[in-house]
XYZ file of C-alpha atoms in Angstrom:
91
model
C -4.738 38.048 11.640
C -1.874 40.126 12.834
C -0.186 43.184 11.432
C 1.181 41.343 8.360
C -2.089 39.615 7.421
C -2.220 41.387 4.053
C 1.390 40.638 3.037
C 1.610 39.710 -0.655
C 3.787 36.709 -1.625
C 3.623 37.589 -5.320
C 6.579 39.999 -5.253
C 4.823 43.317 -4.648
C 5.434 43.391 -0.894
C 9.149 43.614 -0.150
C 8.843 42.138 3.341
C 8.138 38.686 1.853
C 9.523 37.742 -1.564
C 9.575 33.911 -1.699
C 9.152 33.789 -5.496
C 11.259 36.783 -6.543
C 9.749 39.831 -8.156
C 9.359 41.839 -11.327
C 10.746 40.346 -14.527
C 12.641 37.671 -12.606
C 9.614 36.258 -10.789
C 9.398 32.455 -10.600
C 7.428 30.930 -13.479
C 6.125 28.168 -11.206
C 4.723 30.529 -8.558
C 1.055 29.903 -9.394
C 1.543 26.131 -9.413
C 3.498 26.236 -6.143
C 0.857 28.290 -4.349
C -1.977 26.087 -5.637
C -0.161 22.869 -4.655
C 0.459 24.090 -1.088
C -3.195 25.112 -0.781
C -4.395 21.753 -2.159
C -2.092 19.737 0.113
C -3.107 21.724 3.200
C -6.819 21.423 2.375
C -6.483 17.666 1.743
C -4.739 17.099 5.081
C -7.302 19.146 6.991
C -10.198 17.393 5.236
C -8.806 13.860 5.647
C -7.610 13.919 9.257
C -8.571 15.041 12.743
C -5.528 16.217 14.677
C -4.752 15.719 18.371
C -2.017 17.484 20.314
C 0.823 15.308 21.601
C 0.982 14.252 25.256
C -2.682 15.093 25.858
C -2.073 18.849 25.839
C -4.932 21.264 25.335
C -4.937 24.176 22.894
C -4.895 26.658 25.769
C -1.690 25.182 27.230
C 0.402 25.595 24.058
C 3.612 27.604 24.333
C 3.275 30.381 21.736
C 6.729 31.918 22.336
C 8.996 32.450 19.341
C 12.652 31.521 18.791
C 14.543 34.053 16.716
C 17.049 33.131 14.039
C 17.312 33.428 10.279
C 13.597 32.586 10.177
C 11.005 32.957 12.910
C 10.155 29.627 14.521
C 8.220 28.380 17.499
C 10.304 28.047 20.672
C 8.654 24.674 21.281
C 7.775 22.583 18.187
C 4.108 21.868 17.522
C 3.585 18.097 17.534
C 0.281 16.771 16.213
C -1.033 13.231 15.859
C -3.302 12.724 12.834
C -6.311 10.415 13.103
C -8.113 9.352 9.904
C -11.483 11.069 9.738
C -13.218 8.237 7.854
C -13.389 4.519 8.595
C -10.598 2.246 7.295
C -12.673 0.524 4.568
C -13.167 3.868 2.784
C -9.417 4.209 2.156
C -8.994 0.753 0.579
C -8.810 0.700 -3.224
């Protein structure tokens, strides 16, 4: 969502150019994007996440801290819990 939901990371949108653009675009862009997607999907599939200190999702501070990059004013701290039982992870 948001006003920048359709921003293109492939170099055609000049508000975000993480991989360069045009003839000088990064050759590893496709691999990089796929690896981030795979890692994120694997983490979400493998773990259930709890907020630190027993906080609820409605009590999160969503304010932003401005700098060179936009960051959260208060870091998001999550505790992962394995989704499956321990014997499933043993080789």
